[in-house]
Short mmCIF file of C-alpha atoms in Angstrom, two decimals:
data_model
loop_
_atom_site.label_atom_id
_atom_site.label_comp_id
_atom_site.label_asym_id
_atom_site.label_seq_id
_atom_site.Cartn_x
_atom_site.Cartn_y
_atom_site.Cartn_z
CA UNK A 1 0.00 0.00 0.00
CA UNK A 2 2.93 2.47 1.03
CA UNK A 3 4.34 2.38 -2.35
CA UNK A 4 1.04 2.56 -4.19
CA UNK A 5 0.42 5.94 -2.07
CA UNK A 6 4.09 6.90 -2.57
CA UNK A 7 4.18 6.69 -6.33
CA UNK A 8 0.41 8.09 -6.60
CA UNK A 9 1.43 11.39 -5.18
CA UNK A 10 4.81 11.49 -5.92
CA UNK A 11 3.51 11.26 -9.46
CA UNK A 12 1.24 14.49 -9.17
CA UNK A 13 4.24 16.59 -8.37
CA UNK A 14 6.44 15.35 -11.14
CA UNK A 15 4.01 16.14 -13.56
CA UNK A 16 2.72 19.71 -12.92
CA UNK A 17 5.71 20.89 -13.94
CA UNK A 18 5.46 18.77 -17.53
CA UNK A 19 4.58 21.28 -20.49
CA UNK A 20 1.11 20.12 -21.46
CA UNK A 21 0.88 17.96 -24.52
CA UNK A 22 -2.54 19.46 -25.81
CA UNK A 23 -3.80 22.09 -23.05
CA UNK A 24 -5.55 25.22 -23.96
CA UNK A 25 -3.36 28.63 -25.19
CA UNK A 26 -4.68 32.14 -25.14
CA UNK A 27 -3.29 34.88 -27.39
CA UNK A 28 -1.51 37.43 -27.15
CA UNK A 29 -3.87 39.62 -27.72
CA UNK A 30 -5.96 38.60 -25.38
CA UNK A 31 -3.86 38.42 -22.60
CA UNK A 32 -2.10 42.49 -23.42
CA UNK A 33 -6.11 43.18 -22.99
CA UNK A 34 -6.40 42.02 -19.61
CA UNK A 35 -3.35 44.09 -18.60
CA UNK A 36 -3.85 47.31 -17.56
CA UNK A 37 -0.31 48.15 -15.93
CA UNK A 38 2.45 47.16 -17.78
CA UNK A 39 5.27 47.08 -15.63
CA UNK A 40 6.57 44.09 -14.39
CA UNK A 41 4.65 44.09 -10.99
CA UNK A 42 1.36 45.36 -12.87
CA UNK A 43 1.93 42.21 -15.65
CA UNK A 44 2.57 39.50 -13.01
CA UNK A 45 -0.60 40.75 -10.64
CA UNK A 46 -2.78 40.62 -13.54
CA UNK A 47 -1.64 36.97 -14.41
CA UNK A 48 -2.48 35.97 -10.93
CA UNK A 49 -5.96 38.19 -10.72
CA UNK A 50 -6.84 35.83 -13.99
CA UNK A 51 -5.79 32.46 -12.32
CA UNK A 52 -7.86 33.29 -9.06
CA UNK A 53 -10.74 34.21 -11.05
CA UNK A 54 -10.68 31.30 -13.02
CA UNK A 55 -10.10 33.05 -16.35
CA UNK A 56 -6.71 30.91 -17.00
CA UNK A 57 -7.17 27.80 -16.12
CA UNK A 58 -4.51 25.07 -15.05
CA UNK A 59 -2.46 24.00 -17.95
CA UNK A 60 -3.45 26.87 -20.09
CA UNK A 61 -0.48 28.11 -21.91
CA UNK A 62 0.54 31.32 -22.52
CA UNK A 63 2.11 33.67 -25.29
CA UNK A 64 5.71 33.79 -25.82
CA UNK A 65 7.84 36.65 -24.03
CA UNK A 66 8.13 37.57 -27.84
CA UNK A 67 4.56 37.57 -28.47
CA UNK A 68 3.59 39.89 -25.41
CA UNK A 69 6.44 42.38 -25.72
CA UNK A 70 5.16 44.10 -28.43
CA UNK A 71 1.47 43.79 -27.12
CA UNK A 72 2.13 45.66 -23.90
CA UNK A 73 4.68 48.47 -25.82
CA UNK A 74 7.37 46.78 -23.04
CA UNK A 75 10.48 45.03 -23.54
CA UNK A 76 11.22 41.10 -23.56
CA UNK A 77 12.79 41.52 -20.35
CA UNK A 78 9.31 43.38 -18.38
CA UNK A 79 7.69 40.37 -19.54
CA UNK A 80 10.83 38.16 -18.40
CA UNK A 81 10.77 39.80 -15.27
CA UNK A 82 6.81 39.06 -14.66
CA UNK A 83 7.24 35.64 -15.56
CA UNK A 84 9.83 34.79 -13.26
CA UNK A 85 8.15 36.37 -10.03
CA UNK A 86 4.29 34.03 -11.07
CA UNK A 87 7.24 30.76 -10.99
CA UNK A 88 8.99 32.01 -7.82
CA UNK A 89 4.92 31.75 -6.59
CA UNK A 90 4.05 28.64 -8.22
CA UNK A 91 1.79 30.02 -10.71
CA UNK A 92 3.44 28.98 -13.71
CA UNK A 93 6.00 26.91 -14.87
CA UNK A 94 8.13 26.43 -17.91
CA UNK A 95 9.82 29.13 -19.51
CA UNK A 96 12.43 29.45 -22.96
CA UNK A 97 11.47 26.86 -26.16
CA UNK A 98 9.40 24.94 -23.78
CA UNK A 99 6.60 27.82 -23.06
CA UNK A 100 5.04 28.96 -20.32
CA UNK A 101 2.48 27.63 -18.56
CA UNK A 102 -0.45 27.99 -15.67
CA UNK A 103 0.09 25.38 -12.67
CA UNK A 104 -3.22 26.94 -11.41
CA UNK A 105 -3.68 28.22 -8.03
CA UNK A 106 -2.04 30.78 -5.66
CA UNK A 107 0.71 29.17 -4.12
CA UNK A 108 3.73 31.09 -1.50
CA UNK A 109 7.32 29.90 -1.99
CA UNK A 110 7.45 26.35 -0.31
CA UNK A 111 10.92 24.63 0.69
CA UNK A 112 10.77 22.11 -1.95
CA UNK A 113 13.75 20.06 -0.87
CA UNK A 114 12.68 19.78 2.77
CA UNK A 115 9.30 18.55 2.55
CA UNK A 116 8.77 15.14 2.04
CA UNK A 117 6.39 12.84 2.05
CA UNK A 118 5.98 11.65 5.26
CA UNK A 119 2.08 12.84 5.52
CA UNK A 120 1.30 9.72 3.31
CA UNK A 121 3.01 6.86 5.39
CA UNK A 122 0.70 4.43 6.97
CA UNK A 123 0.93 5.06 11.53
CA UNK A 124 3.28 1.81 11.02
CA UNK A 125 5.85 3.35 9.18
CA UNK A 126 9.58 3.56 11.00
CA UNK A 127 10.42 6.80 10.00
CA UNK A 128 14.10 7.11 10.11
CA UNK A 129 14.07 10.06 7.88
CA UNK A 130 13.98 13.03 10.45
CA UNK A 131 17.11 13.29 12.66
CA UNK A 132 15.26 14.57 15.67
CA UNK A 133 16.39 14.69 19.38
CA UNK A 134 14.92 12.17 21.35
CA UNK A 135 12.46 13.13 23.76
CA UNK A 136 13.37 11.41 26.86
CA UNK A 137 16.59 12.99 26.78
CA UNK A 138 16.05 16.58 26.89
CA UNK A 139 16.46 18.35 30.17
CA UNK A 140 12.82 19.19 32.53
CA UNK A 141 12.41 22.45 31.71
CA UNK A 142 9.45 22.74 34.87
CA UNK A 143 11.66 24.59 37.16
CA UNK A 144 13.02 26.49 34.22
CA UNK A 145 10.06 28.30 33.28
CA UNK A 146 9.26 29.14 37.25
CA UNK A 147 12.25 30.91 36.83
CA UNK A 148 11.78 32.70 34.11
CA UNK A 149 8.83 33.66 35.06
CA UNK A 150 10.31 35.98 37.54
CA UNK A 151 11.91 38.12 35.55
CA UNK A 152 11.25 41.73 36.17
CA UNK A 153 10.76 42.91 32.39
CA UNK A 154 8.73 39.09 32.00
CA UNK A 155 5.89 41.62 30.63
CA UNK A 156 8.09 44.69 29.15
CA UNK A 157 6.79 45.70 25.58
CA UNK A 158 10.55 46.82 25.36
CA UNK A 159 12.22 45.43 21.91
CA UNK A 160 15.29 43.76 22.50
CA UNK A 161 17.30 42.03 20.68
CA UNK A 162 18.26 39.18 23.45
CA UNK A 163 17.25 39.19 27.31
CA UNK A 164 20.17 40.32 29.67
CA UNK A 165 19.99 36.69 31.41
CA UNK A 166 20.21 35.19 27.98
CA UNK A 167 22.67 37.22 26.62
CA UNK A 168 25.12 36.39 29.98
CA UNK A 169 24.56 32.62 29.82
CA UNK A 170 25.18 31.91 26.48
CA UNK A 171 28.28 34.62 26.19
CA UNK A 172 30.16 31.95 28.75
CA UNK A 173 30.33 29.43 26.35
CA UNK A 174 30.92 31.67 23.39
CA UNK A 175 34.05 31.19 21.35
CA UNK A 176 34.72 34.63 20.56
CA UNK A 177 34.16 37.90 22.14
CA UNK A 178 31.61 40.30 20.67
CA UNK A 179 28.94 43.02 21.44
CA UNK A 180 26.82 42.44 19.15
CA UNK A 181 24.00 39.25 20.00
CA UNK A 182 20.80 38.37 18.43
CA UNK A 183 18.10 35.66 19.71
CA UNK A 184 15.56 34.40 17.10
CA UNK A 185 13.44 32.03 16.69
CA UNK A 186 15.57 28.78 15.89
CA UNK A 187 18.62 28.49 13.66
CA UNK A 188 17.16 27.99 10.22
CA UNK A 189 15.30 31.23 11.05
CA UNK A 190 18.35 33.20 11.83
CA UNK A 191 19.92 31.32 8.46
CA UNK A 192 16.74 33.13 6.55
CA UNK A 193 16.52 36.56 8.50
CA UNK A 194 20.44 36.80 7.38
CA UNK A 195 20.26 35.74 4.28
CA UNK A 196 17.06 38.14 3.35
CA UNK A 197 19.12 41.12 4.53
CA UNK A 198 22.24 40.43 2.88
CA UNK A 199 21.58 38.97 -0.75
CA UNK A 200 20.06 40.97 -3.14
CA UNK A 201 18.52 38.76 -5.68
CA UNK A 202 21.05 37.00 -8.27
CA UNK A 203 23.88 37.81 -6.13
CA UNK A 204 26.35 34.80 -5.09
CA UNK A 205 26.32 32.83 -1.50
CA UNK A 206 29.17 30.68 -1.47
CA UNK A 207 27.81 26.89 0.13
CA UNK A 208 29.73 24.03 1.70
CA UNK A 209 28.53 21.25 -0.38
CA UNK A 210 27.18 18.74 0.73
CA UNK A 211 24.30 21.21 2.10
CA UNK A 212 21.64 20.93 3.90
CA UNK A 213 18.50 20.88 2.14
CA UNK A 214 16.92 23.89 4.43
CA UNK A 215 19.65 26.27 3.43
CA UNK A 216 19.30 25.51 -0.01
CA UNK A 217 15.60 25.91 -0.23
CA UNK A 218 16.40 29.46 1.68
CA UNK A 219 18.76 30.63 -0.77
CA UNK A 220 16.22 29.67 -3.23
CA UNK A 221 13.64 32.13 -1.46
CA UNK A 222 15.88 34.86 -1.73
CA UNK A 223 16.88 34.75 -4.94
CA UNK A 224 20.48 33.78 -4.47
CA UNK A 225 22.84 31.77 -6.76
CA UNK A 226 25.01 29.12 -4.59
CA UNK A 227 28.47 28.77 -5.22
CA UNK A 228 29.71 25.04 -3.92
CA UNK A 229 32.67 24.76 -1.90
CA UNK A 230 33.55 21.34 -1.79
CA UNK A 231 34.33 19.68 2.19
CA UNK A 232 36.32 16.51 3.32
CA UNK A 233 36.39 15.46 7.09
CA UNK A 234 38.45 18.90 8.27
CA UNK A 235 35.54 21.01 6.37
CA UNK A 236 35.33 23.32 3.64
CA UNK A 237 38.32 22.91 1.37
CA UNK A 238 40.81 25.82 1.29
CA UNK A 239 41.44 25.31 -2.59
CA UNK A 240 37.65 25.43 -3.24
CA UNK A 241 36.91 27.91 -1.70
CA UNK A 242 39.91 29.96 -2.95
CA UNK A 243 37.81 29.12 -6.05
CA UNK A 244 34.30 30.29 -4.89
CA UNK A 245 35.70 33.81 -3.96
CA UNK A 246 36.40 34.32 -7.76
CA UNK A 247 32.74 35.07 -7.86
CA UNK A 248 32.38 37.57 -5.87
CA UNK A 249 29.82 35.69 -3.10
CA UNK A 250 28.41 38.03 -0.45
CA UNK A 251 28.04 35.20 2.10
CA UNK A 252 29.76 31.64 2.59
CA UNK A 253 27.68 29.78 4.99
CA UNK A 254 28.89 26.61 6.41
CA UNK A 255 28.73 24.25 9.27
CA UNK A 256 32.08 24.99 11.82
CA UNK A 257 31.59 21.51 13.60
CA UNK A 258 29.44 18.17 13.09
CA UNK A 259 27.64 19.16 9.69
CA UNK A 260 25.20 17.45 8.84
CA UNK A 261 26.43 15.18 6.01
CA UNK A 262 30.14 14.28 7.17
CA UNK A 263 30.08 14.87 10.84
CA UNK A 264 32.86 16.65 10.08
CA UNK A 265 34.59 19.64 12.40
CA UNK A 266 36.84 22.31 11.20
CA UNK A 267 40.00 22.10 12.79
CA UNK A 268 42.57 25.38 14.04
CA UNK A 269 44.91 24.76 11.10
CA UNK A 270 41.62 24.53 8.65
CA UNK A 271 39.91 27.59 10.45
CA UNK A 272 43.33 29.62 10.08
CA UNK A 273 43.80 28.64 6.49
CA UNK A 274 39.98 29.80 5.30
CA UNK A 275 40.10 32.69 7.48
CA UNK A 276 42.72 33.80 5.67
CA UNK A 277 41.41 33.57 2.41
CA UNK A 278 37.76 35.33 3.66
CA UNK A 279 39.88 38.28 5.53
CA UNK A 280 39.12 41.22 3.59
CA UNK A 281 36.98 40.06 1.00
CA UNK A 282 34.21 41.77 2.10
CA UNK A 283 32.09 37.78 2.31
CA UNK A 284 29.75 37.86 5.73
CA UNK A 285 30.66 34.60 7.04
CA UNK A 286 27.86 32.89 8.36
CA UNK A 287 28.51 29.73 10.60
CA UNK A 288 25.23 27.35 11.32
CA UNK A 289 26.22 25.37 14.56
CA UNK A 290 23.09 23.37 14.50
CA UNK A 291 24.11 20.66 16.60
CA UNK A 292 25.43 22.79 19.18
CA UNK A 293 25.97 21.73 22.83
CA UNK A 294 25.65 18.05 21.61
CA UNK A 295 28.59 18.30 19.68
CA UNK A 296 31.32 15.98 20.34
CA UNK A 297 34.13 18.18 19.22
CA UNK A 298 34.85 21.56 20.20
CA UNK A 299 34.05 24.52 18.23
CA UNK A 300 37.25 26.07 15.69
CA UNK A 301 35.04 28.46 13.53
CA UNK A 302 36.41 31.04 11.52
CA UNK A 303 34.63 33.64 13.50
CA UNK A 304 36.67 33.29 16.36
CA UNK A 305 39.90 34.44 13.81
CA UNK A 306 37.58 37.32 11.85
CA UNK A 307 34.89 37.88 14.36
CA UNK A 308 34.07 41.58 12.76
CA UNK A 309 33.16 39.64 9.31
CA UNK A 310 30.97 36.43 10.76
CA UNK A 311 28.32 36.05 12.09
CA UNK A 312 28.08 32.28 14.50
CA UNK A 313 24.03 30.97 14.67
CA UNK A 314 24.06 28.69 17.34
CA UNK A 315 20.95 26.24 18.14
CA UNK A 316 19.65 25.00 21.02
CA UNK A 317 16.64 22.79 19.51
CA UNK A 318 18.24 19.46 19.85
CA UNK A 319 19.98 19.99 22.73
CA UNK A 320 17.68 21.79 24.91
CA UNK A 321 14.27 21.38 23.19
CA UNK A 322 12.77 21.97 19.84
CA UNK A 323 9.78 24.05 21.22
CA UNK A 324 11.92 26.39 22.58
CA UNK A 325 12.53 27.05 19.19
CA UNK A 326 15.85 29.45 20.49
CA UNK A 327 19.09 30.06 18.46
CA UNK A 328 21.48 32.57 19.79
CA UNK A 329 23.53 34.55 16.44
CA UNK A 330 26.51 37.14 17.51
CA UNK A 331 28.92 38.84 15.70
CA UNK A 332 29.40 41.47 13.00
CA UNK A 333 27.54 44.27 14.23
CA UNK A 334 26.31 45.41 10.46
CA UNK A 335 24.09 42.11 9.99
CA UNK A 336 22.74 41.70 13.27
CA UNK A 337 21.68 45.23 13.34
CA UNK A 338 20.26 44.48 9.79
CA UNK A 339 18.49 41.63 11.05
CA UNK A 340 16.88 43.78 14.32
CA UNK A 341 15.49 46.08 11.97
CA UNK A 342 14.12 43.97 9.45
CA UNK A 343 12.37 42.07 12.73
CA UNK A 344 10.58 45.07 13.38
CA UNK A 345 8.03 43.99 10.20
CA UNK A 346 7.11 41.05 12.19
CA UNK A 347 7.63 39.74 15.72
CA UNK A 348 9.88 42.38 16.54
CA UNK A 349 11.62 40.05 19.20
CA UNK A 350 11.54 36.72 20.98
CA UNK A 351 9.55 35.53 23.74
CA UNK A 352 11.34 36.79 27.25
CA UNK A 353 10.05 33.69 28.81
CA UNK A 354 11.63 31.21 26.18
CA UNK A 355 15.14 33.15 26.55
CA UNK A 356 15.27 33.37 30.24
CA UNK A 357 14.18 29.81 30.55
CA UNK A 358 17.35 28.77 28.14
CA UNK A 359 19.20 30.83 30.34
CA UNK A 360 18.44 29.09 33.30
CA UNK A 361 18.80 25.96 31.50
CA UNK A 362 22.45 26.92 30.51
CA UNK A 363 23.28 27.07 34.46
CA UNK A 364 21.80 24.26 35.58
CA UNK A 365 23.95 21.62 36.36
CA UNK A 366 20.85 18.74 36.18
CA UNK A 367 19.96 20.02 32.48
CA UNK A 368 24.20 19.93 31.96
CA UNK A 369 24.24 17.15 33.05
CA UNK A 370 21.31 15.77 30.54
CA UNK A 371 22.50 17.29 27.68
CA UNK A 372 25.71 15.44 28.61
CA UNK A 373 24.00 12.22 29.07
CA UNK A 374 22.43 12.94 25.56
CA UNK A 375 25.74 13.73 23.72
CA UNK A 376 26.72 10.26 24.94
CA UNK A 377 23.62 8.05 24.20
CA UNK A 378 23.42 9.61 21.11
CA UNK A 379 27.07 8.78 19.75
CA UNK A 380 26.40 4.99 21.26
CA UNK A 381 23.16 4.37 18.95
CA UNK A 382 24.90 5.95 15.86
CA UNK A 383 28.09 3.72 16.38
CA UNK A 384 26.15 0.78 17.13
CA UNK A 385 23.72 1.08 13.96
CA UNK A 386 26.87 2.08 11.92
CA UNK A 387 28.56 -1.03 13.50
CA UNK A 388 25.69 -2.99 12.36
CA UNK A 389 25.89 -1.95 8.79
CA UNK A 390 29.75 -2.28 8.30
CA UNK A 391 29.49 -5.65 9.63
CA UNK A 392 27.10 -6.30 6.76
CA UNK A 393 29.48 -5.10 4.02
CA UNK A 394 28.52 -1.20 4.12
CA UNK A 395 30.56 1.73 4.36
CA UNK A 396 28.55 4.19 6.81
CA UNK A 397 29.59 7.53 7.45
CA UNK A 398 29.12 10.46 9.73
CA UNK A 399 31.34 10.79 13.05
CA UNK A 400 28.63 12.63 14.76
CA UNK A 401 25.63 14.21 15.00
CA UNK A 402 21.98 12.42 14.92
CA UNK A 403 22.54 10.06 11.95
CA UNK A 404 24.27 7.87 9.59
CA UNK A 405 24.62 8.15 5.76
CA UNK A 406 25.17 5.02 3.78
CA UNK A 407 26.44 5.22 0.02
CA UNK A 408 23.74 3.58 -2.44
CA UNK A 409 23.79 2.53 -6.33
CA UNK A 410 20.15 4.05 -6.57
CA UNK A 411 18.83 6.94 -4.16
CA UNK A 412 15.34 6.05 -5.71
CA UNK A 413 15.32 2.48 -5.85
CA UNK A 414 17.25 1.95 -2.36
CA UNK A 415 14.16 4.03 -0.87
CA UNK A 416 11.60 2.25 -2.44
CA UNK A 417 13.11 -1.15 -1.33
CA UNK A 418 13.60 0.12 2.18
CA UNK A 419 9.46 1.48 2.10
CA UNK A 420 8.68 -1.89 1.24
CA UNK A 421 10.01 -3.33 4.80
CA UNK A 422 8.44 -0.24 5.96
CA UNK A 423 11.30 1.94 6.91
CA UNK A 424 11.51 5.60 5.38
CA UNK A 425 14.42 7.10 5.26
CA UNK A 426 15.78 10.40 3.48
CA UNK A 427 18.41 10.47 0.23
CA UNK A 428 21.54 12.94 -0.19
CA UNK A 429 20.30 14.03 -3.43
CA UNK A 430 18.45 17.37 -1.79
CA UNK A 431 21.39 18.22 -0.20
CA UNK A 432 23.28 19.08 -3.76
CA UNK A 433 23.65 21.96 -6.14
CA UNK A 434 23.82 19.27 -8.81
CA UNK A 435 23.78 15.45 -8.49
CA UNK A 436 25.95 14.20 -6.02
CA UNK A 437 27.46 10.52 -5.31
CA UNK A 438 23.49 8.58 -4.06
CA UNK A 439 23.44 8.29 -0.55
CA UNK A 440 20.50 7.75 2.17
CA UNK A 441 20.29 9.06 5.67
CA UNK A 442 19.26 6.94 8.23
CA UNK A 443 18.51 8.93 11.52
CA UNK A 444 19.92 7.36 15.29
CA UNK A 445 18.18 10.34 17.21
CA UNK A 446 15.26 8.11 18.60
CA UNK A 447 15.79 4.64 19.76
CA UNK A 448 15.73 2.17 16.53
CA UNK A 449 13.17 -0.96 17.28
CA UNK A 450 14.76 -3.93 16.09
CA UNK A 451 17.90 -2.58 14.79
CA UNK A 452 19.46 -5.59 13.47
CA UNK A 453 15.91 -5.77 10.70
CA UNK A 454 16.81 -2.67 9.68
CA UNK A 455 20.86 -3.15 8.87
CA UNK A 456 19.86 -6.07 7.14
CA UNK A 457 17.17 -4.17 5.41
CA UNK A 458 19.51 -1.39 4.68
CA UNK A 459 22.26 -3.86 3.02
CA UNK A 460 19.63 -5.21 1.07
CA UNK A 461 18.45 -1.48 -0.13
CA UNK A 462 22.13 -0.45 -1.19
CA UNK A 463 22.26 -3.13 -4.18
CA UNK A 464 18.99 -2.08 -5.96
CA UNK A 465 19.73 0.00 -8.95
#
């Protein structure tokens, strides 16, 4: 049944994007009627006025850039312009000797890579896909929140961009000085509120590749064009990156210790060779420390060498709670303050009662001593899976972290083979500019039922091709 589902939908979403063999077209004259502004902005909000109305309906195609040009008395590139803003919204797709055509809709900018399909599986599904702390092992965070409750300025409508209590804690375990601190809302926020205030659309972000798929879905959102810097087990490579810088990139953002992919940790004779390449060059560094305080190695980020050009976004999410949703950024003063302004559109700041119940959590030496306990339980159920699946034949890597990635002939077919013993489990493929070597990711977070089914499972997945 899983796979039937699976394909089914799977299916759907491969296909809206197929130019339609024999679907309707309207003309150009037609459509330069329907216009009545014809700038960009005024051409793309009449396309989507017509698709919520139901005047172009899905599949429809529509005129040529050529065709409509002339029509609206604009150039190819107004028209260009329009049509790329309805694809960035999921109105249309298509574009060039293919055509353009109507998906049908209103749809908002979705991270494509990191959705999956999870929402499908049948309840008896071993989902092995997410690597998510494990419940049991987070700190209470009952007494915490007493706490914080008694905080002076717990009801202040004053904006700040951390709480004083916050700001203290975290500042004893942070590897460089610096005035200049940020809270937000988790660190894939503080990854988007940066990148939206630096990047001006087409502009270059230099990437550690392998990537996670969150960051490149956010660089999608912002328009930006990554730039792969190739890692190994010390991090990014000093003679790829040495490369990336040719283009001019206005961020590199990378993982300073247990990325996701590798596991991998930049060491002090790494750090001091890529600081020395960034120094200068004008590149925000931006350093995602998503694994944070359940990191096995310690932290040798480039920030602590160039701490006026970097900015470190530390989470606490898996090592303190997700529903705190807290990360703590500090560093260059020009994008934090960018960020605090930009904030004031929204939320403005985050909660007082979430920060000073981190804060409290950072001091206490029972929730130390759990996120210690964590760090270790979680290293013991990735060695012993990954000792499972290398006594089976496999090659496993990833020295830290919540997960394991195994090296496939198929990314599509090992999947499929694993959903048929009912195990999900995510591929490497998102995680890549352009195809990369076909890999799955098998997560150790939570305790795995009947581990030995799944290694054999797993050996069984990596010959299908």
């Amino acid at each position: 049944m899983i796979l039937n589902v699976t394909d089914q939908k799977l299916g759907k979403r491969m296909t809206e994007d197929v130019p339609p063999q024999d679907g309707p077209a309207v003309s150009s004259a037609w459509l330069a009627e329907q216009i009545a502004e014809s700038s960009a902005a005024g051409i793309a909000a009449a396309i989507a006025r017509l698709v919520r109305h139901g005047e172009l309906a899905p599949q429809t195609r529509l005129p040529t850039v050529r065709a409509l040009a002339p029509r609206l008395d604009v150039s190819p590139a107004t028209v260009s312009a329009a049509w790329a803003t309805l694809r960035k919204q999921r109105v249309v797709a298509g574009g060039g000797r293919q055509g353009t055509w109507v998906l049908g809709g209103l749809a908002v900018p979705r991270p494509a890579r990191y959705e999956n399909i999870s929402r499908y599986w049948p309840d008896q599904t071993l989902n092995l896909s997410r690597a998510v702390p494990d419940p049991a092992l987070l700190p209470s965070m009952s007494e915490a929140f007493v706490h914080a409750l008694r905080d002076p300025e717990v009801h202040s409508y004053e904006v700040v961009s951390i709480s004083g209590p916050l700001r203290e804690a975290a500042g004893r375990t942070w590897p460089f000085e610096t005035d200049h601190w940020m809270c937000v809302n988790g660190g894939y926020e503080g990854l988007l509120l940066l990148m939206r205030t630096t990047v001006v659309p087409g502009e270059h972000v230099a990437i550690e590749e392998p990537a996670t798929p969150r960051l490149l879905d956010i660089l999608d959102n912002v328009g930006a064009r990554p730039v792969p810097v190739a890692t190994d087990a010390e991090g990014p490579i000093p003679a790829s990156l040495r490369e990336a810088l040719q283009q001019d990139p206005v961020a590199f953002v990378y993982e300073p210790r247990s990325s996701s992919h590798l596991g991998a940790s930049v060491t002090p004779a790494r750090r001091d060779e890529l600081a020395a390449l960034l120094a200068g060059t004008g590149t925000l560094v931006v350093e995602d420390d998503g694994l944070g305080e359940l990191s096995s190695f310690d932290y040798h980020g480039v920030a602590e060498v160039l701490p006026d050009q970097s900015v470190l976004v530390r989470s606490y999410s898996k090592s303190h709670s997700p529903d705190l949703r807290l990360a703590v950024m500090a560093g260059a003063a020009e994008p934090i303050e960018r960020v605090r302004v930009y904030r004031q559109f929204g939320s403005g700041w985050t909660s007082r009662l979430l920060q000073n119940a981190l804060a409290w959590l950072l001091q206490d030496e029972f929730a130390t001593s759990a996120v210690a306990t964590a760090r270790t339980t979680y290293r013991e159920r990735r060695e012993h899976l990954a000792g499972l699946l290398s006594a089976r034949g496999l090659e496993p890597t990833g020295v830290d972290g919540l997960a394991v990635w195994v090296p496939v002939r198929s990314e599509h077919e090992a999947t499929l083979v694993l959903a048929s013993h009912g195990i999900a489990v995510a591929g490497a493929n998102a995680s890549w500019t352009k195809p990369g070597p076909p890999a799955i990711r098998i997560a150790t977070g939570l305790p795995i039922p009947d581990p030995e089914r799944v290694a054999d499972a797993v050996a069984l997945a990596v010959q299908a091709r």
